[in-house]
Short mmCIF file of C-alpha atoms and ligand atoms in Angstrom, two decimals:
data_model
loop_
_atom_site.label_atom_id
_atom_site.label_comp_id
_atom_site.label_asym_id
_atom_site.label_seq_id
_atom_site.Cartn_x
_atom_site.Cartn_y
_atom_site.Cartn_z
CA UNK A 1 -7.67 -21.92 -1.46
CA UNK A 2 -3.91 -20.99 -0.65
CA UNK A 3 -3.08 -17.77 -1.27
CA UNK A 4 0.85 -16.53 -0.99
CA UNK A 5 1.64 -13.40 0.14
CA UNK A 6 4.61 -11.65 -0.86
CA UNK A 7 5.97 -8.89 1.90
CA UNK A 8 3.35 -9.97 4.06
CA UNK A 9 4.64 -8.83 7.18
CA UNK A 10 4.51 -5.08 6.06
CA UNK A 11 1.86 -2.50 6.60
CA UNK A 12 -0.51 -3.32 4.63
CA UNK A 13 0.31 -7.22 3.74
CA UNK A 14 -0.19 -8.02 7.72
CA UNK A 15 -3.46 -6.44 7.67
CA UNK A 16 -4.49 -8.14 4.40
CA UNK A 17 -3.38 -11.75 5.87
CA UNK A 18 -5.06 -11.02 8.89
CA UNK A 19 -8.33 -10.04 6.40
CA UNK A 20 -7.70 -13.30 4.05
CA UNK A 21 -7.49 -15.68 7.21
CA UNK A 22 -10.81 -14.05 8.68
CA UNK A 23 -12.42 -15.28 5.65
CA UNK A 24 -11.11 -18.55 5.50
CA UNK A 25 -8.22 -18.40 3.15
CA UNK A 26 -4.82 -20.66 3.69
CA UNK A 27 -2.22 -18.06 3.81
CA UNK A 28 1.94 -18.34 2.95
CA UNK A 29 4.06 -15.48 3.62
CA UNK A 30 7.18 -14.45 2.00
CA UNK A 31 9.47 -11.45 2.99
CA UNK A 32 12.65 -10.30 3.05
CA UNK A 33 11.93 -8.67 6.81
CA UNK A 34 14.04 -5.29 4.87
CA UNK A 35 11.28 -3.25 6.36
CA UNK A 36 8.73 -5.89 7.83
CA UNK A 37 8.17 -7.19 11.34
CA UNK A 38 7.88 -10.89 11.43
CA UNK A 39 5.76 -10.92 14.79
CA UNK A 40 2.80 -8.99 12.06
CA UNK A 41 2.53 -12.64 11.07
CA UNK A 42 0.29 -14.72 13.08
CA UNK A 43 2.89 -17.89 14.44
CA UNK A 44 0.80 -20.33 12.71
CA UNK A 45 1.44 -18.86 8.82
CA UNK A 46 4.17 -20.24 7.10
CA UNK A 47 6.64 -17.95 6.90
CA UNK A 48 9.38 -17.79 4.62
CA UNK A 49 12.57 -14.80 5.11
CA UNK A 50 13.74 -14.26 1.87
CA UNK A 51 13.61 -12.23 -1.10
CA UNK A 52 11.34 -12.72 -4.29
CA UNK A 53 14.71 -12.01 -6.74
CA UNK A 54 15.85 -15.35 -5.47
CA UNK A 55 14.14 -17.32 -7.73
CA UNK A 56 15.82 -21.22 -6.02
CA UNK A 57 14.39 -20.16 -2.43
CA UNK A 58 10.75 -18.64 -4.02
CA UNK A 59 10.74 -21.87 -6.23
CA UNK A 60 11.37 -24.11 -2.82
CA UNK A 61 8.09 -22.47 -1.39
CA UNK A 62 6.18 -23.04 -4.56
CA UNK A 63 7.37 -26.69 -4.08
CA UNK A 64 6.03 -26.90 -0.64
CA UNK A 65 2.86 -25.07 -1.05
CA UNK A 66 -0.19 -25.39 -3.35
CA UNK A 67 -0.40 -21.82 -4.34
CA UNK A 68 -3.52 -20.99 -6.16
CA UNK A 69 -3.04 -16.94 -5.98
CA UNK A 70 -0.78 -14.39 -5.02
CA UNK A 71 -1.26 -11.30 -3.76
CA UNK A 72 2.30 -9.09 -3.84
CA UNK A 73 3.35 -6.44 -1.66
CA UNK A 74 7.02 -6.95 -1.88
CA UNK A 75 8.11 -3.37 -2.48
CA UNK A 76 10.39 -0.53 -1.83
CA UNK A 77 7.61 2.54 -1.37
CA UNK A 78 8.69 5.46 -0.04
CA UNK A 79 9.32 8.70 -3.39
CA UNK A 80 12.34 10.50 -1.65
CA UNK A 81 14.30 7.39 -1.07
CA UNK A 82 13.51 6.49 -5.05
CA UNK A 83 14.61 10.09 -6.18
CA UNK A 84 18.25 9.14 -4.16
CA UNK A 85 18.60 5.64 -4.78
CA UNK A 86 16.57 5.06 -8.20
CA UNK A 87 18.39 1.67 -9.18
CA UNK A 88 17.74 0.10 -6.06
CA UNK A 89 13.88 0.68 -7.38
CA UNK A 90 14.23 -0.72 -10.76
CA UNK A 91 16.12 -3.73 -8.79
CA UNK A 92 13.79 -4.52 -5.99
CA UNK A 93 10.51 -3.67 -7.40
CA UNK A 94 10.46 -4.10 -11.37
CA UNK A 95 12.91 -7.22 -11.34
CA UNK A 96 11.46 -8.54 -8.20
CA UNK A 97 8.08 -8.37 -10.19
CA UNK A 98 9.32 -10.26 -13.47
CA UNK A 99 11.33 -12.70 -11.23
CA UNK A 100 8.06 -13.71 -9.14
CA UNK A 101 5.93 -13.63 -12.71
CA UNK A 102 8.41 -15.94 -14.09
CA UNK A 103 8.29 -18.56 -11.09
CA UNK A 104 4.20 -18.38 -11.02
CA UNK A 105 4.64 -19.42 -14.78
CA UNK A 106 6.99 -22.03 -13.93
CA UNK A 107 4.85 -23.22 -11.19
CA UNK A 108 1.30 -22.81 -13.36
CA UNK A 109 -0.19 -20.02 -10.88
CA UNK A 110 -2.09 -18.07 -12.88
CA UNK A 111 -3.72 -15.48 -10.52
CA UNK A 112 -2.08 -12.22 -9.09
CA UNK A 113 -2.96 -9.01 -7.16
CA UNK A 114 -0.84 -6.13 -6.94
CA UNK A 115 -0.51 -3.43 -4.97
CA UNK A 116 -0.19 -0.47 -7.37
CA UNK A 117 0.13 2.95 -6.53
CA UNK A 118 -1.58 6.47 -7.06
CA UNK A 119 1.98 7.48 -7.97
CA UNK A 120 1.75 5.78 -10.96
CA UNK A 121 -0.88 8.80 -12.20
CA UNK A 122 2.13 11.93 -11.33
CA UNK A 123 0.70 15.29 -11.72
CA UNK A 124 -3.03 14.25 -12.33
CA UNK A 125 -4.80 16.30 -14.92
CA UNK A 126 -8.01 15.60 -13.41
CA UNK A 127 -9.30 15.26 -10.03
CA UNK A 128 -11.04 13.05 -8.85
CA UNK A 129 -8.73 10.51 -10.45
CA UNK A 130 -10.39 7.82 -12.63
CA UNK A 131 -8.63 4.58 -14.10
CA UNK A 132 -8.38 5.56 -17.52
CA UNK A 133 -6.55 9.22 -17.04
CA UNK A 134 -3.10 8.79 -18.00
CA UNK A 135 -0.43 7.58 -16.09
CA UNK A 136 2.64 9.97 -16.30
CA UNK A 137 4.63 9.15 -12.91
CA UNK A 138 7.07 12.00 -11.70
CA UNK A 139 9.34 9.67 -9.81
CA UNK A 140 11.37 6.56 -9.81
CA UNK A 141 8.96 4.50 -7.48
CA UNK A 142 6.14 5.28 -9.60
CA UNK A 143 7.79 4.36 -12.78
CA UNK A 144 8.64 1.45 -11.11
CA UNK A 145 4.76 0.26 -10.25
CA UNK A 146 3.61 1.52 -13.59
CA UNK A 147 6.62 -0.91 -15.23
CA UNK A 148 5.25 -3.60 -13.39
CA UNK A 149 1.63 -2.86 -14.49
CA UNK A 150 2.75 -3.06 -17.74
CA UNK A 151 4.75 -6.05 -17.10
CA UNK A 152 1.57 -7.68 -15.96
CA UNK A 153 0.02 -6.85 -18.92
CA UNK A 154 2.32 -8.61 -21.10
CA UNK A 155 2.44 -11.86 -18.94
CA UNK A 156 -1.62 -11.72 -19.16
CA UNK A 157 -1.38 -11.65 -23.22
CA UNK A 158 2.21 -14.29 -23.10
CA UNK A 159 1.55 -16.39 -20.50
CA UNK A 160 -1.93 -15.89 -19.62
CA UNK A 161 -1.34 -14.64 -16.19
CA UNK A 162 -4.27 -12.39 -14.76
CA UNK A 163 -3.34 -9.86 -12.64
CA UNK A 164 -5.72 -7.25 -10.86
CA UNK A 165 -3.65 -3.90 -9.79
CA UNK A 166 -4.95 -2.03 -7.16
CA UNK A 167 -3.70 1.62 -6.91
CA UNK A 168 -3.54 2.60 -3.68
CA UNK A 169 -4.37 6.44 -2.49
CA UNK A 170 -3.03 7.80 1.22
CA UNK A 171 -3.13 4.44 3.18
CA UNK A 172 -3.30 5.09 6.97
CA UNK A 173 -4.98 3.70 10.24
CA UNK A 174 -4.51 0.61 12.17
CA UNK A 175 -6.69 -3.03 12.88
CA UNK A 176 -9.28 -1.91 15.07
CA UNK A 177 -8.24 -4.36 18.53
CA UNK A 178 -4.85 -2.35 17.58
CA UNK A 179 -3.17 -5.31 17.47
CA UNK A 180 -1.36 -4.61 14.38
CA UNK A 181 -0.32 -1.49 12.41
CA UNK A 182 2.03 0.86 11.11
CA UNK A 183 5.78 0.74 12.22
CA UNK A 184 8.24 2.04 9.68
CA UNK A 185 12.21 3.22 10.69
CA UNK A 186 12.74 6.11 9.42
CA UNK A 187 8.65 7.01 9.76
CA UNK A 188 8.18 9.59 6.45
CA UNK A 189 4.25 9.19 6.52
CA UNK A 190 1.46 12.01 7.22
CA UNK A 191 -0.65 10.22 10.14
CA UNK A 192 2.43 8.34 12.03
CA UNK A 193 4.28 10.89 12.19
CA UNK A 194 1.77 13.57 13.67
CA UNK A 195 0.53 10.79 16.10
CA UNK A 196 4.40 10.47 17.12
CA UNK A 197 4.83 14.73 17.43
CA UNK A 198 1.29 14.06 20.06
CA UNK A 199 3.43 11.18 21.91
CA UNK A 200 6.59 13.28 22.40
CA UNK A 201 8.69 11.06 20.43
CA UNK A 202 8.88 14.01 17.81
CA UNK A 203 9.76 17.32 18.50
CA UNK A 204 6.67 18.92 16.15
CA UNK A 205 5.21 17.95 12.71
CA UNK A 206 6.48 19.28 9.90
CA UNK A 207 3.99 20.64 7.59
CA UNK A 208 5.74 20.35 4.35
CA UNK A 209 4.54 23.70 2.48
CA UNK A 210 1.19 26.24 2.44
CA UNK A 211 1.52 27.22 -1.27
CA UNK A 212 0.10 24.86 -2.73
CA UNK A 213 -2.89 25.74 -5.20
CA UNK A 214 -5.66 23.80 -3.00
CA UNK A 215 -8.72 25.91 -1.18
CA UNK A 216 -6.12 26.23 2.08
CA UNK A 217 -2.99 26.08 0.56
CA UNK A 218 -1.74 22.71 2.06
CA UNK A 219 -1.43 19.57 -0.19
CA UNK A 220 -4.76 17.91 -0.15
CA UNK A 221 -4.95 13.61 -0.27
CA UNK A 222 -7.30 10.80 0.03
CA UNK A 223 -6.76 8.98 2.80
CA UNK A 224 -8.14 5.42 2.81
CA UNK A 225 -8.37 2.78 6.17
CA UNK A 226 -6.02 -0.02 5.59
CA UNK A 227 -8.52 -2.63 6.79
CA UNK A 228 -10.69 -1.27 3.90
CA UNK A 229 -7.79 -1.79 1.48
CA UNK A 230 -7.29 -5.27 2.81
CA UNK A 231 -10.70 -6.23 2.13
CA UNK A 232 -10.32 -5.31 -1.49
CA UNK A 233 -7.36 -7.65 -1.97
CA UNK A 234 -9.88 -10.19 -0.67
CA UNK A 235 -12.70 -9.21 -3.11
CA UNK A 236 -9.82 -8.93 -6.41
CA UNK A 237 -8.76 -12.42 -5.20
CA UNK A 238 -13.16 -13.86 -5.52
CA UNK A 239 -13.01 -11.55 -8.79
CA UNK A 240 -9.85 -13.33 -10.66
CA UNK A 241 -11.75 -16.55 -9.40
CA UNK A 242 -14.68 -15.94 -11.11
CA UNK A 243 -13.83 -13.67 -13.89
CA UNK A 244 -10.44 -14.90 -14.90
CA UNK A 245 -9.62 -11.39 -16.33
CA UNK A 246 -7.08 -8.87 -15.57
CA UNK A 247 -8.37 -5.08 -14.47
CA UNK A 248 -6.94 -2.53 -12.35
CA UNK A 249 -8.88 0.30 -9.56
CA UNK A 250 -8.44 2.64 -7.54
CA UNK A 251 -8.34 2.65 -3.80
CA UNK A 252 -9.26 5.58 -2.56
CA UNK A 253 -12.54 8.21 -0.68
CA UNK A 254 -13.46 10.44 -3.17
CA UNK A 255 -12.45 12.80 -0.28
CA UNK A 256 -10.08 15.03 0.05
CA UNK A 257 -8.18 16.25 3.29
CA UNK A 258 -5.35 18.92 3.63
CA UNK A 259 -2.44 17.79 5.63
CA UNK A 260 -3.70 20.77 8.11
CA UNK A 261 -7.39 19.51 8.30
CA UNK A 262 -5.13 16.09 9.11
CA UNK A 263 -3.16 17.76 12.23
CA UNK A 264 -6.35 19.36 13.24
CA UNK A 265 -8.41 16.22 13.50
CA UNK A 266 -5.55 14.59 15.36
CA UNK A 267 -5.55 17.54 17.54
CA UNK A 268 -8.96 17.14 18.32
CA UNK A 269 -8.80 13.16 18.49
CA UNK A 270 -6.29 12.74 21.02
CA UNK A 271 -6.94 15.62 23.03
CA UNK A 272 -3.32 16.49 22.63
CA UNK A 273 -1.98 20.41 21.37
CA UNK A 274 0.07 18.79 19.09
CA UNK A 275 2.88 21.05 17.68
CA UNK A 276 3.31 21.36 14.23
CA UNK A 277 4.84 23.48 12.16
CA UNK A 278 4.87 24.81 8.57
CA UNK A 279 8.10 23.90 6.63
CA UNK A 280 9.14 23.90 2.50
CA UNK A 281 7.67 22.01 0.26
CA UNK A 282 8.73 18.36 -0.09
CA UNK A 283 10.01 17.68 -3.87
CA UNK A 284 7.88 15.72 -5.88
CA UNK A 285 4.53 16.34 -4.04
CA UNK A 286 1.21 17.25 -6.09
CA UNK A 287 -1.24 19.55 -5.30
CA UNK A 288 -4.21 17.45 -4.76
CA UNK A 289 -4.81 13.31 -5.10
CA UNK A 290 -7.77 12.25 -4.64
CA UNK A 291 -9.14 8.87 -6.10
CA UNK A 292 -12.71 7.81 -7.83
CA UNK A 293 -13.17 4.34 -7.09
CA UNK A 294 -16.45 3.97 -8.45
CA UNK A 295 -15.25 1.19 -10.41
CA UNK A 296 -13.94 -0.54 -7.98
CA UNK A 297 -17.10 -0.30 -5.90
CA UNK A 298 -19.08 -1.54 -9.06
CA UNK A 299 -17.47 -4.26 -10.04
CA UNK A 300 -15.36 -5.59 -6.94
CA UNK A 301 -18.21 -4.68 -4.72
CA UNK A 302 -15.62 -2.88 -2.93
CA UNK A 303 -17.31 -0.60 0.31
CA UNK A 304 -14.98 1.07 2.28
CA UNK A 305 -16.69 1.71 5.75
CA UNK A 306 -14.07 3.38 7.86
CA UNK A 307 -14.14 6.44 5.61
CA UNK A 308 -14.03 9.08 8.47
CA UNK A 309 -10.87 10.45 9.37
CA UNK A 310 -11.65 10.30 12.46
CA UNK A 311 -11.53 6.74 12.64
CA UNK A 312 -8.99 6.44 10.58
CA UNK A 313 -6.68 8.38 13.20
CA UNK A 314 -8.37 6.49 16.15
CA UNK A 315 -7.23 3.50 14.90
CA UNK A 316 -3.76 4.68 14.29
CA UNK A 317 -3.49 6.18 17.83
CA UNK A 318 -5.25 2.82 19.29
CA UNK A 319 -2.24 1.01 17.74
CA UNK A 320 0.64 3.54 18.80
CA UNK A 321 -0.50 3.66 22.66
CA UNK A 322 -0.80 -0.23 22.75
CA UNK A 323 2.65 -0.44 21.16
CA UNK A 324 4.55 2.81 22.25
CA UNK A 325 7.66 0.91 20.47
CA UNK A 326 5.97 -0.49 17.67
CA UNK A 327 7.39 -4.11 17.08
CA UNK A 328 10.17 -3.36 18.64
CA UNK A 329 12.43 -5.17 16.89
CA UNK A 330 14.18 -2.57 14.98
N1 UFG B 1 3.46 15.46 4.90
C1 UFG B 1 3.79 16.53 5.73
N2 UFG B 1 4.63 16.26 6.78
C2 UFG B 1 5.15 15.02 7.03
C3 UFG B 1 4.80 13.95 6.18
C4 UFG B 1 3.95 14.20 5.12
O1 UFG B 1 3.34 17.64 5.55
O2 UFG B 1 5.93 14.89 7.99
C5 UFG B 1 2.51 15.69 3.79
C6 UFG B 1 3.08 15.40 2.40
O3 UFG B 1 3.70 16.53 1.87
C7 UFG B 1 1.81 14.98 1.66
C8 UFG B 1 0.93 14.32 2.72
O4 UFG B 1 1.45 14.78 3.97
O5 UFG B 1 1.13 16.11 1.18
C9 UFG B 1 0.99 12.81 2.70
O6 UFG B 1 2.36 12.40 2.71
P1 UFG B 1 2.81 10.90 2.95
O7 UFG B 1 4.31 10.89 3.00
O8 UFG B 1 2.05 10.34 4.11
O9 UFG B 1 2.27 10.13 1.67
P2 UFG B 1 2.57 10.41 0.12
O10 UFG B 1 1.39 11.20 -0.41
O11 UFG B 1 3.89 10.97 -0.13
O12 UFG B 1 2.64 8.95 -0.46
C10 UFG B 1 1.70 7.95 -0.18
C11 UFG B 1 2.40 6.61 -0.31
C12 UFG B 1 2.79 6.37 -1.73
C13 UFG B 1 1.62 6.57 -2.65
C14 UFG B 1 0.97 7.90 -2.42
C15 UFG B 1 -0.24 8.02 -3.26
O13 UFG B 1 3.53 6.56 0.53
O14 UFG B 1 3.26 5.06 -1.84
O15 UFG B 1 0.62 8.03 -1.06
O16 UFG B 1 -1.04 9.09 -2.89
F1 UFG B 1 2.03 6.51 -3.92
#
């Protein structure tokens, strides 16, 4: 089975190749290398620099390849950036979504996973989040993944195109041998960015408010392994295969941390007095996300085993030390 994966040499697309080629999968990847590292990609992947709005160069790799699935990561993904630059949003991610729909259609590939977003949910009304609770995003990026839900939904009923989209909670941690992980320029995430305050390379981490209407005040999220979400691409892949039917989880613990319980396991992780300090709030941040991914556990068989935080920022220090400069190529 061939499976190509769009933005593949991102965060969370390198570690998902690197899953789908443990378990035997042929893998293509496609990106446009705006914020991935090529050298993510193992050299013997077929790799392909260009951008999935470019519908003559996606169509020449459809020629090439006998693509039975995709899996698409191809996204910009960071809120603040989307509140300043919204049209770059609806460009890249909701056109770049109807633009790879209509080539699959073209080319008869009938099978995608997405990677969705917790943003799509905005203020939750109820926490633990579950699938059904409505989807009311508060920002452009999570309009634009919820738009391209939806879009899915209406290629399913057109074109018969089954998409699973997977809505991912706080993603963070690294392969275990640390021979991939997380290396984004500017760095806006949680975990990163305290492990770079511990390594000197920041000043202090900014804790972005203490207001906030959780038990300690401090924003409160679910953070999930990335090896654990790059199994579950595997397992939606084996469920369109079997099922042939469109669905959509969540990714997530079921347990919440505050970002301050965060810089105090890292604290204690890396042995390091890491300084932090508490700042304003950061706009468009809710209280509390946390996910239920029952369903996804029930019927993707989905098991997420490196729940601890602990590991989680391990992992994510493992990587940092190996590769003080990340890539290094930007
Ligand atoms: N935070 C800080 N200081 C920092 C960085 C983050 O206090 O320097 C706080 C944030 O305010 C937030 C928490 O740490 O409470 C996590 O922030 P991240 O920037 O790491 O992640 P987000 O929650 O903003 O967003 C992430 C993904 C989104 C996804 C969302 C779903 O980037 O794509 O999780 O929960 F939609």
């Amino acid at each position: 089975m061939k499976i190509l994966v769009t933005g593949g040499a991102g965060y969370i697309g390198s570690h998902t190749v690197d899953k789908l080629l443990q378990m035997g999968l042929d893998v293509v990847v496609v990106d446009n290398l705006a914020t991935g590292h090529k050298s993510s990609v193992p050299e013997d992947v077929p790799f392909y620099e260009i951008d999935i709005r470019d519908q003559v160069a996606l169509s020449n790799v459809f020629d090439e390849h006998n693509i039975d699935a995709v899996v698409h990561f191809a996204a910009k993904s960071l809120v603040n950036e989307s509140m300043n630059k919204p049209l770059d949003y609806f460009d890249n991610n909701t056109y770049g979504m109807i633009s790879l729909l209509e080539v699959m259609n073209k080319y008869n590939v009938k099978k995608i996973v997405f990677s969705s977003s917790a943003s799509t949910y905005g203020i939750p009304k109820n926490i633990p989040v579950k699938e059904e609770d409505e989807q009311n995003p508060i920002n452009p990026y999570g309009l634009t993944k919820l738009q391209m839900e939806q879009i899915m939904h209406w290629a399913d009923l057109a074109y018969d195109i089954k998409g699973v989209a997977l809505r991912y909670f706080n993603v963070a941690g690294a392969k275990i041998d640390g021979s991939i992980g997380e290396d984004h320029n500017p760095e806006t995430h949680l975990v990163p960015n305290i492990l770079l305050a511990a390594q000197g390379k920041k000043d202090k981490i900014i804790i972005f408010g203490n207001d906030y209407n959780t038990p300690d005040g401090f924003n409160v999220r679910d953070y999930v392994h990335v090896v654990d979400l790059a199994n579950a691409h595997y397992l939606a892949i084996n469920y369109l295969m079997n099922e042939n039917s469109s669905n959509y989880f969540n990714l997530g613990s079921k347990i919440g941390f505050s970002v301050k319980q965060m810089v105090d396991a890292a604290i204690l992780e890396t042995g390091i007095d890491i300084p932090n300090e508490i700042g304003p709030r950061r706009a468009g941040d809710p209280d509390s996300l946390v996910a239920d991914s029952t369903k996804a556990q029930n019927i993707l068989g989905w098991k997420p085993e490196l729940t601890d935080v602990k590991t989680i920022i391990q992992t994510a220090w493992n990587w940092m030390q190996k590769h003080p400069d990340g890539y290094g190529d930007k």
